[in-house]
Amino acid sequence: MSNRFYENPVIKWIEYRLPIFHFIDESVGSGYPTPKNLNYWWNFGSLAGIVLTIMIATGIVLAMNYTPHVDYAFESVERIMRDVNYGWLMRYIHMNGGSMFFIVVYIHMFRGLYYGSFKEPRELLWIIGVFIILTMMATAFMGYVLPWGQQSFWAATVITNLFSAIPLIGESIVTWLWGGFTVGNPTLNRFYAFHYLLPFVLFGLVFVHLWALHVHKSNNPVGVDIKGPQDTIPFHPYYTMKDLYGLGVFLIFFMFFVFFAPNFFGEPDNYIKANPLVTPTHIVPEWYFLPSYAILRAVPDMWIISAKLGGVIGMFGSTLILLLLPWLDRSPVRSARFRPIYKQFFWVFVVDCLILGWVGANTPDAVFHGVPFLWIGRVATVYYFAHFLVIIPLISILEKPKPLPDSISAAVTEGGGATEAAE
Amino acid sequence: MTDTPMTNTVDTDDKTRRDFLLLSTLAVGAVGSGLAAWPFIDVMNPAADTLALSTTEVDLEPIEEGMSITVVWRGRPVFIRYRTAAEIKEAGAVSMDDLIDPEADKDRVQKPQWLIMVGICTHLGCIPLGQKSNDPKGEYGGWFCPCHGSHYDTSGRIRKGPAPKNLVVPTYRFLTDTTIRIG
């Protein structure tokens, strides 16, 4: 920010007592030096933050019209759709916003995997990110229960029943989660309370995530550290503009679904009111849980661990294993651009995740060209864990990385002369 | 400490006393925090009015042989089946070695013709099919859960699929020959 700005007496008065303008400037303004070579994959962090804000804004409006009671929840959502001014728009933005949030955050995570953004010194930044995705999953799951349709009710039943797999205390935990003997009114009430609370917890986690980010600054596509002012440009106006442009493109994508295919990501069964005595014939979770769901169903009875408990461990383990990633990958080179073998296995891993999602969308006894989905799911699950526990550690020791550029500037400037020029 | 005028004895006494104070304060604090946390945990357990709905009485008179009805107990479906002689014989003839969760048919019923159990799949809580005459009943002629493919036999025991346990038999007693109270 220009010095003229700080000469304004009102700004000066505030700044002397609470240096908030400096804080903003150093966070997202001209006072934040950013690597000058960030590509469009770096847009997804700010997009995630914007989607969170959109979700909170639409969510508050929906909360003003929603009734968290088993007898009225479904009807109150229908009232939002039919009678409340722009209620349909608020709900469709919120409903599709959930899917958009996961699209954006999944891309953001794969970006981190490809460019090694989880590596030293950004391990904690990455770990906070894992807690953010876990909180997002909990928030999305509880939000999905609120309209009290058939999928809402049975998703809540199946997922809370997962906890009954815990030995000895499992059943008591499930009763405690429900506040009754089945998913019922007390369950709906507490899910609503948590669904309102967790986005603010997310907000807090995002704040800590950004705090950690600003200590060592953004990683970048070549993955070498910032070595001097020649390697950076100010965040504002360069990346504020780039983020805004990306936001425009993203909103076109987002609003296409809101206006032209609002139920694309949903299940028609959720427009049938919850009936505790009839299970829908085909229960599927929302698309963003399909890979986890495939892992849940893939695990067989093993040794003393039942298929049910094993499935639950596998499902939670598939996300929690990300916490160990900074120590499983021992290669000092961050970016996959300079890691020819890792780069190939990265793409195999992306395909494996897509296969898991595809398996999760099918019933386990279904068959694909003579191969049961159950077995495709098992192979893909084994590969998922092998990627982290075997492939990544081995590659990081055996692979010979390509030579790294001297600096960010040298890598992106013709002839690599900019380093000298800046000096 | 060396440059303070305190003698060694006073120092040791003082140290023991401080350790005692510190430990007892910590212990009281820990117990107090635990006691204060409990209401916040227990508040989420079923409330008194929820618990009060815990028994249901059912008249079995109108049910004919080979017929099933579903009643609601604590918000859950309870399957009541008037079993045919063939079904009872089939359920009794199964060897314990063939069962995933071994349990004799006679231990699951009070009167052999009346099979009463909670109609919730022990895998992940779906409602198995098999109550209506045209429902799929699975490979063992009992119930079939469509969610993840668990098959139950004519005694409601798990025979095939991911469910780990037999369908649960609730606590019930015969008030008269044709009336039961569940719960």
Coordinates of C-alpha atoms in Angstrom, one line a residue:
Chain A
M1 CA 0.0 0.0 0.0
S2 CA 1.2 3.5 -0.8
N3 CA 2.6 5.7 1.9
R4 CA -0.1 8.3 1.0
F5 CA -2.7 5.9 2.3
Y6 CA -1.0 5.8 5.7
E7 CA -0.9 9.6 5.9
N8 CA -4.7 9.8 6.0
P9 CA -5.4 10.9 9.6
V10 CA -8.2 8.4 10.2
I11 CA -6.1 5.5 9.0
K12 CA -3.2 6.8 11.0
W13 CA -5.3 7.0 14.2
I14 CA -6.6 3.4 13.8
E15 CA -3.2 2.1 12.7
Y16 CA -1.5 3.4 15.8
R17 CA -3.9 1.5 18.0
L18 CA -4.5 -1.6 15.9
P19 CA -2.2 -2.1 12.9
I20 CA -4.9 -3.9 10.9
F21 CA -4.1 -2.2 7.6
H22 CA -0.5 -3.4 7.8
F23 CA -1.8 -6.9 8.7
I24 CA -4.1 -7.0 5.6
D25 CA -1.3 -5.5 3.4
E26 CA 1.1 -8.2 4.5
S27 CA -1.4 -11.0 4.1
V28 CA -3.0 -10.3 0.7
G29 CA -1.6 -6.9 -0.3
S30 CA 1.5 -5.4 -1.8
G31 CA 3.4 -6.3 1.3
Y32 CA 3.2 -10.0 0.6
P33 CA 6.1 -11.1 -1.7
T34 CA 4.9 -14.0 -3.9
P35 CA 6.9 -16.2 -6.2
K36 CA 6.6 -14.7 -9.7
N37 CA 6.0 -18.0 -11.5
L38 CA 2.7 -19.2 -9.9
N39 CA 0.5 -20.9 -12.5
Y40 CA -3.3 -21.4 -12.5
W41 CA -3.1 -24.4 -10.2
W42 CA -2.4 -21.8 -7.4
N43 CA -5.8 -20.2 -7.9
F44 CA -7.6 -22.9 -6.0
G45 CA -6.6 -21.9 -2.5
S46 CA -8.3 -18.5 -2.8
L47 CA -11.2 -20.1 -4.6
A48 CA -11.7 -22.4 -1.7
G49 CA -11.8 -19.4 0.7
I50 CA -14.3 -17.7 -1.5
V51 CA -16.6 -20.8 -1.7
L52 CA -16.5 -21.0 2.1
T53 CA -17.7 -17.4 2.3
I54 CA -20.5 -18.1 -0.2
M55 CA -21.5 -21.2 1.8
I56 CA -21.7 -19.2 5.0
A57 CA -23.7 -16.4 3.4
T58 CA -26.3 -18.6 1.7
G59 CA -26.3 -20.9 4.8
I60 CA -27.3 -18.1 7.2
V61 CA -30.2 -17.2 4.9
L62 CA -31.3 -20.8 4.7
A63 CA -31.1 -21.1 8.5
M64 CA -33.6 -18.3 8.8
N65 CA -36.2 -20.4 7.0
Y66 CA -35.3 -23.9 8.0
T67 CA -37.0 -25.9 10.8
P68 CA -34.9 -28.6 12.4
H69 CA -37.7 -31.0 13.4
V70 CA -38.4 -34.4 11.8
D71 CA -42.1 -33.3 11.2
Y72 CA -41.2 -30.0 9.5
A73 CA -37.7 -30.2 8.1
F74 CA -38.7 -31.6 4.7
E75 CA -41.6 -29.2 4.4
S76 CA -39.6 -26.2 5.4
V77 CA -37.1 -27.0 2.6
E78 CA -39.9 -27.2 0.1
R79 CA -41.2 -23.9 1.4
I80 CA -37.8 -22.4 0.8
M81 CA -37.9 -23.7 -2.7
R82 CA -41.5 -22.5 -3.5
D83 CA -42.5 -19.6 -1.3
V84 CA -39.4 -17.8 0.1
N85 CA -38.2 -15.0 -2.2
Y86 CA -35.1 -16.3 -4.1
G87 CA -35.2 -19.3 -1.7
W88 CA -34.6 -21.6 -4.6
L89 CA -31.5 -19.7 -5.6
M90 CA -30.1 -19.6 -2.1
R91 CA -30.7 -23.4 -1.7
Y92 CA -29.3 -24.3 -5.1
I93 CA -26.2 -22.2 -4.6
H94 CA -25.7 -23.8 -1.2
M95 CA -26.4 -27.3 -2.4
N96 CA -24.1 -27.1 -5.5
G97 CA -21.6 -25.0 -3.5
G98 CA -20.9 -28.1 -1.4
S99 CA -19.9 -29.9 -4.5
M100 CA -17.9 -26.9 -5.8
F101 CA -16.1 -26.7 -2.4
F102 CA -14.9 -30.3 -2.8
I103 CA -13.9 -29.9 -6.5
V104 CA -11.8 -26.9 -5.6
V105 CA -10.3 -28.4 -2.5
Y106 CA -9.5 -31.7 -4.1
I107 CA -7.7 -29.9 -7.0
H108 CA -5.9 -27.8 -4.4
M109 CA -4.7 -31.0 -2.6
F110 CA -3.5 -32.7 -5.8
R111 CA -1.7 -29.5 -6.6
G112 CA 0.1 -29.9 -3.3
L113 CA 0.9 -33.5 -4.1
Y114 CA 2.3 -32.7 -7.5
Y115 CA 4.5 -29.8 -6.6
G116 CA 5.6 -31.1 -3.2
S117 CA 4.0 -28.3 -1.2
F118 CA 3.7 -30.6 1.8
K119 CA 7.5 -30.8 2.2
E120 CA 9.8 -29.1 4.7
P121 CA 9.3 -26.4 5.9
R122 CA 5.5 -26.6 5.1
E123 CA 4.6 -29.8 6.9
L124 CA 2.4 -28.1 9.5
L125 CA 0.7 -26.1 6.7
W126 CA -0.2 -29.4 5.1
I127 CA -1.3 -31.1 8.3
I128 CA -3.6 -28.2 9.1
G129 CA -5.0 -28.7 5.6
V130 CA -5.8 -32.3 6.4
F131 CA -7.8 -31.2 9.4
I132 CA -9.6 -28.7 7.1
I133 CA -10.7 -31.5 4.7
L134 CA -11.8 -33.7 7.6
T135 CA -13.9 -30.8 9.1
M136 CA -15.3 -30.1 5.6
M137 CA -16.3 -33.8 5.3
A138 CA -18.1 -33.7 8.7
T139 CA -19.8 -30.4 7.8
A140 CA -21.0 -31.7 4.4
F141 CA -22.2 -35.0 5.8
M142 CA -24.3 -33.3 8.5
G143 CA -25.6 -30.7 6.0
Y144 CA -26.8 -33.5 3.7
V145 CA -29.0 -34.9 6.6
L146 CA -30.9 -31.6 7.2
P147 CA -33.4 -31.8 4.3
W148 CA -34.6 -35.0 5.8
G149 CA -35.2 -36.9 2.6
Q150 CA -34.7 -40.6 2.1
Q151 CA -31.0 -40.3 1.2
S152 CA -30.5 -37.9 4.1
F153 CA -32.0 -40.3 6.7
W154 CA -30.2 -43.4 5.4
A155 CA -26.9 -41.7 4.9
A156 CA -27.1 -40.6 8.5
T157 CA -28.1 -44.2 9.6
V158 CA -25.3 -45.9 7.6
I159 CA -22.5 -43.4 8.5
T160 CA -23.4 -43.2 12.3
N161 CA -23.6 -47.0 12.3
L162 CA -19.9 -47.1 11.2
F163 CA -19.0 -46.2 14.8
S164 CA -20.7 -49.4 16.1
A165 CA -17.7 -51.2 14.6
I166 CA -15.5 -49.9 17.5
P167 CA -15.0 -52.9 19.9
L168 CA -16.9 -52.9 23.2
I169 CA -18.1 -49.3 23.4
G170 CA -19.3 -49.0 19.7
E171 CA -23.0 -49.4 20.5
S172 CA -23.0 -46.9 23.3
I173 CA -21.2 -44.4 21.1
V174 CA -23.8 -44.8 18.4
T175 CA -26.7 -44.3 20.9
W176 CA -24.8 -41.2 22.2
L177 CA -24.4 -39.8 18.7
W178 CA -28.1 -40.4 18.0
G179 CA -29.5 -39.2 21.4
G180 CA -32.0 -42.0 21.0
F181 CA -32.3 -45.6 19.6
T182 CA -32.3 -44.6 16.0
V183 CA -31.6 -41.6 13.9
G184 CA -34.4 -39.3 15.0
N185 CA -35.4 -35.8 16.1
P186 CA -32.5 -35.4 18.6
T187 CA -30.1 -36.5 15.9
L188 CA -31.5 -33.9 13.4
N189 CA -31.3 -31.1 16.0
R190 CA -27.7 -31.8 17.0
F191 CA -26.6 -32.2 13.3
Y192 CA -28.1 -28.8 12.6
A193 CA -26.3 -27.2 15.6
F194 CA -23.0 -28.7 14.4
H195 CA -23.6 -27.9 10.8
Y196 CA -23.9 -24.2 11.9
L197 CA -20.9 -24.4 14.1
L198 CA -18.3 -26.2 12.0
P199 CA -18.0 -23.6 9.2
F200 CA -16.7 -21.2 11.8
V201 CA -14.3 -23.8 13.0
L202 CA -13.3 -24.1 9.4
F203 CA -12.8 -20.4 9.3
G204 CA -10.5 -20.6 12.3
L205 CA -8.5 -23.5 10.7
V206 CA -8.2 -21.5 7.4
F207 CA -6.8 -18.6 9.4
V208 CA -4.1 -20.8 10.9
H209 CA -3.5 -22.4 7.5
L210 CA -2.8 -18.9 6.1
W211 CA -0.7 -17.9 9.0
A212 CA 1.6 -20.9 8.4
L213 CA 1.6 -20.2 4.7
H214 CA 2.8 -16.6 5.3
V215 CA 5.8 -17.7 7.4
H216 CA 7.6 -19.5 4.5
K217 CA 5.5 -18.1 1.7
S218 CA 3.9 -20.0 -1.2
N219 CA 5.6 -22.9 -2.8
N220 CA 5.9 -22.5 -6.6
P221 CA 5.9 -24.7 -9.8
V222 CA 9.7 -25.2 -9.8
G223 CA 9.7 -25.9 -6.1
V224 CA 12.9 -24.0 -5.2
D225 CA 13.0 -21.5 -2.3
I226 CA 12.6 -17.8 -2.8
K227 CA 16.2 -16.5 -2.8
G228 CA 15.8 -12.8 -3.2
P229 CA 13.6 -10.0 -4.4
Q230 CA 14.2 -11.0 -8.0
D231 CA 12.2 -14.1 -7.4
T232 CA 9.0 -12.4 -6.2
I233 CA 6.3 -9.9 -7.2
P234 CA 3.8 -8.3 -4.8
F235 CA 0.6 -10.2 -4.2
H236 CA -1.4 -7.1 -4.9
P237 CA -2.1 -6.2 -7.7
Y238 CA -0.6 -9.2 -9.6
Y239 CA -2.2 -12.2 -7.8
T240 CA -5.3 -10.4 -6.7
M241 CA -6.0 -9.8 -10.4
K242 CA -5.1 -13.3 -11.4
D243 CA -7.3 -14.7 -8.6
L244 CA -10.2 -12.5 -9.6
Y245 CA -9.9 -13.7 -13.2
G246 CA -9.9 -17.3 -12.0
L247 CA -12.9 -16.5 -9.8
G248 CA -14.8 -15.2 -12.9
V249 CA -14.1 -18.4 -14.8
F250 CA -15.0 -20.6 -11.8
L251 CA -18.3 -18.7 -11.2
I252 CA -19.3 -19.4 -14.8
F253 CA -18.8 -23.1 -14.1
F254 CA -20.5 -22.9 -10.7
M255 CA -23.5 -20.9 -11.9
F256 CA -24.0 -23.2 -14.9
F257 CA -25.0 -26.0 -12.5
V258 CA -27.0 -23.6 -10.2
F259 CA -29.1 -22.4 -13.1
F260 CA -29.2 -25.2 -15.7
A261 CA -28.5 -28.5 -13.8
P262 CA -29.2 -27.8 -10.1
N263 CA -29.8 -31.4 -9.2
F264 CA -27.0 -32.8 -11.3
F265 CA -24.9 -33.8 -8.2
G266 CA -28.0 -34.9 -6.1
E267 CA -30.0 -38.0 -5.8
P268 CA -33.7 -38.0 -6.8
D269 CA -34.6 -40.1 -3.7
N270 CA -33.8 -37.1 -1.5
Y271 CA -37.0 -35.5 -2.7
I272 CA -38.9 -38.3 -0.9
K273 CA -39.5 -37.6 2.8
A274 CA -37.5 -39.7 5.2
N275 CA -39.1 -43.0 6.1
P276 CA -37.4 -44.9 8.9
L277 CA -39.2 -48.2 7.9
V278 CA -38.2 -48.3 4.2
T279 CA -34.6 -48.4 3.0
P280 CA -34.0 -47.1 -0.6
T281 CA -32.8 -50.0 -2.8
H282 CA -29.6 -48.1 -3.8
I283 CA -27.9 -46.0 -1.2
V284 CA -25.0 -43.9 -2.5
P285 CA -23.2 -41.1 -0.8
E286 CA -22.6 -37.7 -2.5
W287 CA -19.9 -38.0 -5.2
Y288 CA -17.1 -36.5 -3.1
F289 CA -17.4 -39.4 -0.7
L290 CA -17.5 -42.2 -3.4
P291 CA -13.7 -43.1 -3.1
S292 CA -14.0 -43.4 0.7
Y293 CA -17.2 -45.4 0.3
A294 CA -15.4 -47.8 -2.1
I295 CA -12.6 -48.3 0.4
L296 CA -15.2 -48.9 3.2
R297 CA -16.7 -51.7 1.3
A298 CA -13.5 -53.2 -0.2
V299 CA -12.0 -54.5 3.1
P300 CA -12.7 -58.2 3.8
D301 CA -12.5 -60.0 7.2
M302 CA -8.8 -60.1 8.1
W303 CA -7.4 -62.0 11.0
I304 CA -9.3 -60.8 14.1
I305 CA -10.6 -57.6 12.4
S306 CA -14.1 -57.9 11.0
A307 CA -14.9 -56.5 7.6
K308 CA -17.0 -53.8 9.2
L309 CA -14.2 -52.5 11.5
G310 CA -11.5 -53.0 8.8
G311 CA -13.6 -51.0 6.3
V312 CA -14.0 -48.2 8.8
I313 CA -10.2 -48.2 9.6
G314 CA -9.5 -48.2 5.8
M315 CA -11.9 -45.3 5.2
F316 CA -10.6 -43.0 7.9
G317 CA -7.0 -44.2 7.2
S318 CA -7.2 -43.2 3.6
T319 CA -7.4 -39.5 4.7
L320 CA -5.4 -39.7 7.9
I321 CA -2.4 -41.3 6.0
L322 CA -1.9 -37.8 4.4
L323 CA -0.7 -36.6 7.8
L324 CA 2.4 -38.8 7.4
L325 CA 3.1 -37.9 3.8
P326 CA 5.8 -35.2 4.6
W327 CA 7.8 -38.0 6.3
L328 CA 7.0 -40.8 3.8
D329 CA 8.4 -38.8 0.9
R330 CA 12.1 -38.4 1.7
S331 CA 13.1 -36.7 -1.6
P332 CA 14.4 -33.2 -1.0
V333 CA 13.2 -32.1 -4.4
R334 CA 9.6 -30.7 -4.2
S335 CA 8.3 -30.2 -7.7
A336 CA 7.4 -33.2 -9.9
R337 CA 8.8 -31.3 -12.8
F338 CA 12.2 -32.5 -11.7
R339 CA 11.1 -35.9 -10.6
P340 CA 10.5 -38.0 -13.7
I341 CA 9.5 -41.2 -11.9
Y342 CA 7.3 -39.6 -9.2
K343 CA 5.6 -37.6 -11.9
Q344 CA 4.3 -40.8 -13.6
F345 CA 3.2 -42.4 -10.4
F346 CA 1.4 -39.2 -9.4
W347 CA -0.8 -39.6 -12.5
V348 CA -1.3 -43.3 -11.8
F349 CA -2.5 -42.3 -8.3
V350 CA -4.9 -39.7 -9.7
V351 CA -6.4 -42.5 -12.0
D352 CA -6.6 -44.8 -9.0
C353 CA -8.6 -42.2 -7.0
L354 CA -11.0 -41.9 -10.0
I355 CA -11.4 -45.7 -10.2
L356 CA -12.2 -45.8 -6.5
G357 CA -14.9 -43.1 -7.1
W358 CA -16.3 -45.1 -10.0
V359 CA -16.4 -48.3 -7.9
G360 CA -18.1 -46.4 -5.0
A361 CA -20.9 -45.4 -7.4
N362 CA -21.7 -49.1 -8.2
T363 CA -23.1 -51.8 -6.1
P364 CA -20.5 -54.3 -4.8
D365 CA -22.0 -57.3 -6.5
A366 CA -22.3 -55.5 -9.9
V367 CA -19.9 -56.8 -12.6
F368 CA -17.8 -54.9 -15.2
H369 CA -16.9 -57.0 -18.2
G370 CA -16.8 -60.2 -16.1
V371 CA -14.9 -58.5 -13.2
P372 CA -16.9 -57.9 -10.0
F373 CA -16.7 -54.3 -8.7
L374 CA -15.8 -55.7 -5.3
W375 CA -12.4 -56.9 -6.7
I376 CA -11.7 -53.7 -8.7
G377 CA -12.3 -51.9 -5.5
R378 CA -10.0 -54.2 -3.5
V379 CA -7.1 -53.8 -6.1
A380 CA -7.6 -50.0 -6.2
T381 CA -7.7 -49.8 -2.3
V382 CA -4.5 -51.8 -2.0
Y383 CA -2.9 -49.6 -4.6
Y384 CA -4.1 -46.4 -2.8
F385 CA -2.3 -47.4 0.4
A386 CA 0.7 -48.9 -1.5
H387 CA 1.2 -45.5 -3.2
F388 CA 1.8 -43.8 0.2
L389 CA 3.5 -46.7 2.1
V390 CA 5.6 -48.3 -0.6
I391 CA 5.8 -46.4 -3.8
I392 CA 6.5 -42.9 -2.5
P393 CA 9.2 -43.9 0.0
L394 CA 10.9 -46.1 -2.6
I395 CA 10.9 -43.6 -5.4
S396 CA 12.1 -40.8 -3.0
I397 CA 15.2 -42.9 -2.3
L398 CA 15.8 -44.5 -5.7
E399 CA 14.9 -41.8 -8.2
K400 CA 17.6 -39.5 -9.6
P401 CA 16.1 -36.1 -9.9
K402 CA 16.8 -33.7 -12.8
P403 CA 19.1 -30.8 -12.1
L404 CA 17.3 -27.9 -10.3
P405 CA 17.4 -24.4 -11.5
D406 CA 19.5 -21.9 -9.5
S407 CA 16.5 -19.8 -8.6
I408 CA 12.9 -19.2 -9.5
S409 CA 14.0 -16.2 -11.6
A410 CA 16.6 -18.3 -13.5
A411 CA 14.0 -20.9 -14.3
V412 CA 11.4 -18.5 -15.7
T413 CA 13.6 -15.9 -17.4
E414 CA 15.1 -16.4 -20.8
G415 CA 18.8 -17.2 -20.5
G416 CA 18.4 -17.2 -16.7
G417 CA 19.9 -13.7 -16.6
A418 CA 17.3 -12.1 -14.4
T419 CA 19.1 -13.0 -11.3
E420 CA 22.1 -10.9 -12.2
A421 CA 19.9 -8.2 -13.7
A422 CA 18.0 -7.8 -10.4
E423 CA 21.3 -7.6 -8.5
Chain B
M1 CA 18.9 -20.9 46.2
T2 CA 22.5 -20.9 47.4
D3 CA 22.6 -17.2 48.0
T4 CA 19.3 -17.1 50.0
P5 CA 19.7 -17.3 53.8
M6 CA 17.5 -20.4 54.1
T7 CA 19.0 -23.4 55.8
N8 CA 18.9 -26.8 54.1
T9 CA 16.3 -28.3 56.4
V10 CA 13.8 -25.5 55.8
D11 CA 14.4 -25.8 52.1
T12 CA 13.6 -29.6 52.0
D13 CA 10.5 -29.2 54.2
D14 CA 9.3 -26.4 52.0
K15 CA 9.9 -28.4 48.9
T16 CA 8.0 -31.4 50.2
R17 CA 5.1 -29.1 51.2
R18 CA 5.1 -27.4 47.8
D19 CA 5.1 -30.8 46.0
F20 CA 2.2 -31.9 48.1
L21 CA 0.3 -28.7 47.4
L22 CA 1.1 -28.9 43.7
L23 CA 0.0 -32.5 43.3
S24 CA -3.2 -32.2 45.4
T25 CA -4.2 -29.0 43.4
L26 CA -3.5 -30.9 40.2
A27 CA -5.6 -33.9 41.4
V28 CA -8.5 -31.7 42.5
G29 CA -8.3 -29.8 39.2
A30 CA -8.3 -33.0 37.1
V31 CA -11.2 -34.6 39.0
G32 CA -13.1 -31.3 38.8
S33 CA -12.6 -31.0 35.1
G34 CA -13.7 -34.5 34.6
L35 CA -16.8 -34.0 36.6
A36 CA -17.6 -30.8 34.8
A37 CA -17.1 -32.4 31.4
W38 CA -19.4 -35.3 32.1
P39 CA -22.7 -33.3 31.9
F40 CA -21.6 -32.0 28.5
I41 CA -21.1 -35.6 27.3
D42 CA -24.2 -37.1 28.9
V43 CA -26.4 -34.3 27.6
M44 CA -26.2 -36.0 24.2
N45 CA -27.4 -39.3 25.5
P46 CA -31.1 -40.3 25.1
A47 CA -33.4 -37.9 27.2
A48 CA -35.9 -39.2 29.7
D49 CA -38.9 -38.8 27.3
T50 CA -37.0 -40.7 24.7
L51 CA -36.3 -43.5 27.2
A52 CA -40.0 -43.5 28.3
L53 CA -41.1 -44.7 24.9
S54 CA -39.1 -47.9 25.5
T55 CA -41.9 -50.5 25.6
T56 CA -44.5 -51.5 23.0
E57 CA -47.3 -54.0 23.3
V58 CA -48.4 -56.1 20.3
D59 CA -51.5 -58.3 19.8
L60 CA -50.6 -61.4 17.9
E61 CA -54.2 -62.6 17.4
P62 CA -54.7 -61.4 13.8
I63 CA -51.5 -62.8 12.5
E64 CA -51.9 -66.0 10.5
E65 CA -49.3 -68.7 9.9
G66 CA -46.7 -67.7 7.3
M67 CA -47.5 -64.0 7.8
S68 CA -45.1 -61.3 9.0
I69 CA -45.8 -57.9 10.5
T70 CA -43.6 -55.0 11.3
V71 CA -44.2 -52.9 14.5
V72 CA -42.3 -49.9 15.7
W73 CA -40.4 -50.1 19.0
R74 CA -38.2 -47.2 20.1
G75 CA -38.5 -45.9 16.6
R76 CA -37.1 -49.1 15.1
P77 CA -38.9 -51.7 13.1
V78 CA -39.5 -55.0 14.8
F79 CA -40.2 -58.0 12.6
I80 CA -42.8 -60.5 14.0
R81 CA -43.2 -63.6 12.0
Y82 CA -45.6 -66.5 12.5
R83 CA -43.3 -69.2 11.2
T84 CA -44.5 -72.3 9.3
A85 CA -43.6 -75.7 10.4
A86 CA -41.2 -76.1 7.4
E87 CA -39.4 -72.9 8.4
I88 CA -39.0 -74.0 12.0
K89 CA -37.6 -77.3 10.9
E90 CA -35.2 -75.7 8.4
A91 CA -33.9 -73.3 11.1
G92 CA -33.5 -76.1 13.6
A93 CA -31.6 -78.4 11.2
V94 CA -28.7 -76.0 10.5
S95 CA -25.3 -77.1 11.8
M96 CA -23.6 -74.6 14.1
D97 CA -20.4 -74.9 11.9
D98 CA -22.3 -73.4 9.0
L99 CA -23.1 -70.2 10.9
I100 CA -21.1 -66.9 10.9
D101 CA -22.5 -66.0 14.3
P102 CA -23.4 -69.4 15.8
E103 CA -26.6 -69.5 17.8
A104 CA -29.2 -72.2 18.0
D105 CA -32.7 -71.5 16.7
K106 CA -34.3 -72.5 20.1
D107 CA -32.2 -69.8 21.8
R108 CA -33.7 -67.1 19.6
V109 CA -37.4 -67.8 20.2
Q110 CA -39.6 -68.3 23.2
K111 CA -42.3 -70.1 21.3
P112 CA -40.9 -71.7 18.1
Q113 CA -43.7 -70.4 15.8
W114 CA -43.1 -66.7 16.9
L115 CA -39.9 -65.2 15.6
I116 CA -39.5 -61.7 17.0
M117 CA -36.4 -59.6 16.2
V118 CA -35.3 -56.1 15.4
G119 CA -35.5 -55.5 11.7
I120 CA -32.3 -53.7 11.3
C121 CA -29.3 -55.2 9.4
T122 CA -26.4 -55.6 11.8
H123 CA -24.0 -54.3 9.1
L124 CA -24.8 -50.6 8.7
G125 CA -28.5 -50.3 9.8
C126 CA -30.6 -50.7 6.7
I127 CA -34.0 -52.5 6.8
P128 CA -33.8 -56.0 5.2
L129 CA -36.4 -57.1 2.7
G130 CA -38.5 -60.2 3.3
Q131 CA -41.5 -59.0 5.3
K132 CA -43.9 -58.9 2.3
S133 CA -44.7 -62.1 0.4
N134 CA -43.3 -60.7 -2.8
D135 CA -40.1 -59.4 -1.3
P136 CA -36.8 -61.1 -2.1
K137 CA -35.9 -63.3 0.8
G138 CA -32.3 -64.1 0.0
E139 CA -30.6 -67.4 -0.6
Y140 CA -31.7 -68.9 2.8
G141 CA -35.4 -68.1 2.6
G142 CA -35.4 -65.5 5.4
W143 CA -34.4 -61.8 4.8
F144 CA -32.2 -60.0 2.4
C145 CA -30.6 -56.6 2.9
P146 CA -30.4 -54.7 -0.3
C147 CA -27.8 -52.2 0.8
H148 CA -24.7 -54.3 0.9
G149 CA -26.1 -57.8 0.2
S150 CA -26.5 -59.6 3.6
H151 CA -28.6 -62.9 3.6
Y152 CA -30.4 -64.0 6.7
D153 CA -32.1 -67.4 7.2
T154 CA -35.5 -68.4 8.6
S155 CA -34.2 -67.8 12.2
G156 CA -32.8 -64.3 11.2
R157 CA -29.3 -65.5 11.4
I158 CA -26.6 -64.1 9.1
R159 CA -25.5 -66.6 6.5
K160 CA -23.8 -64.7 3.8
G161 CA -22.7 -61.1 3.2
P162 CA -20.9 -58.4 5.2
A163 CA -23.1 -58.3 8.3
P164 CA -21.2 -59.6 11.3
K165 CA -24.1 -60.6 13.6
N166 CA -27.6 -62.3 13.6
L167 CA -30.6 -60.0 13.6
V168 CA -31.0 -58.9 17.2
V169 CA -33.7 -60.5 19.4
P170 CA -35.2 -57.8 21.7
T171 CA -36.2 -58.4 25.3
Y172 CA -39.9 -59.3 25.2
R173 CA -42.4 -61.4 27.2
F174 CA -45.7 -63.0 26.6
L175 CA -48.4 -61.2 28.6
T176 CA -51.0 -63.7 27.4
D177 CA -50.8 -66.4 24.8
T178 CA -51.4 -63.8 22.1
T179 CA -50.0 -60.6 23.5
I180 CA -46.4 -59.6 23.9
R181 CA -44.6 -56.6 25.4
I182 CA -41.4 -55.6 23.7
G183 CA -38.8 -53.8 25.8

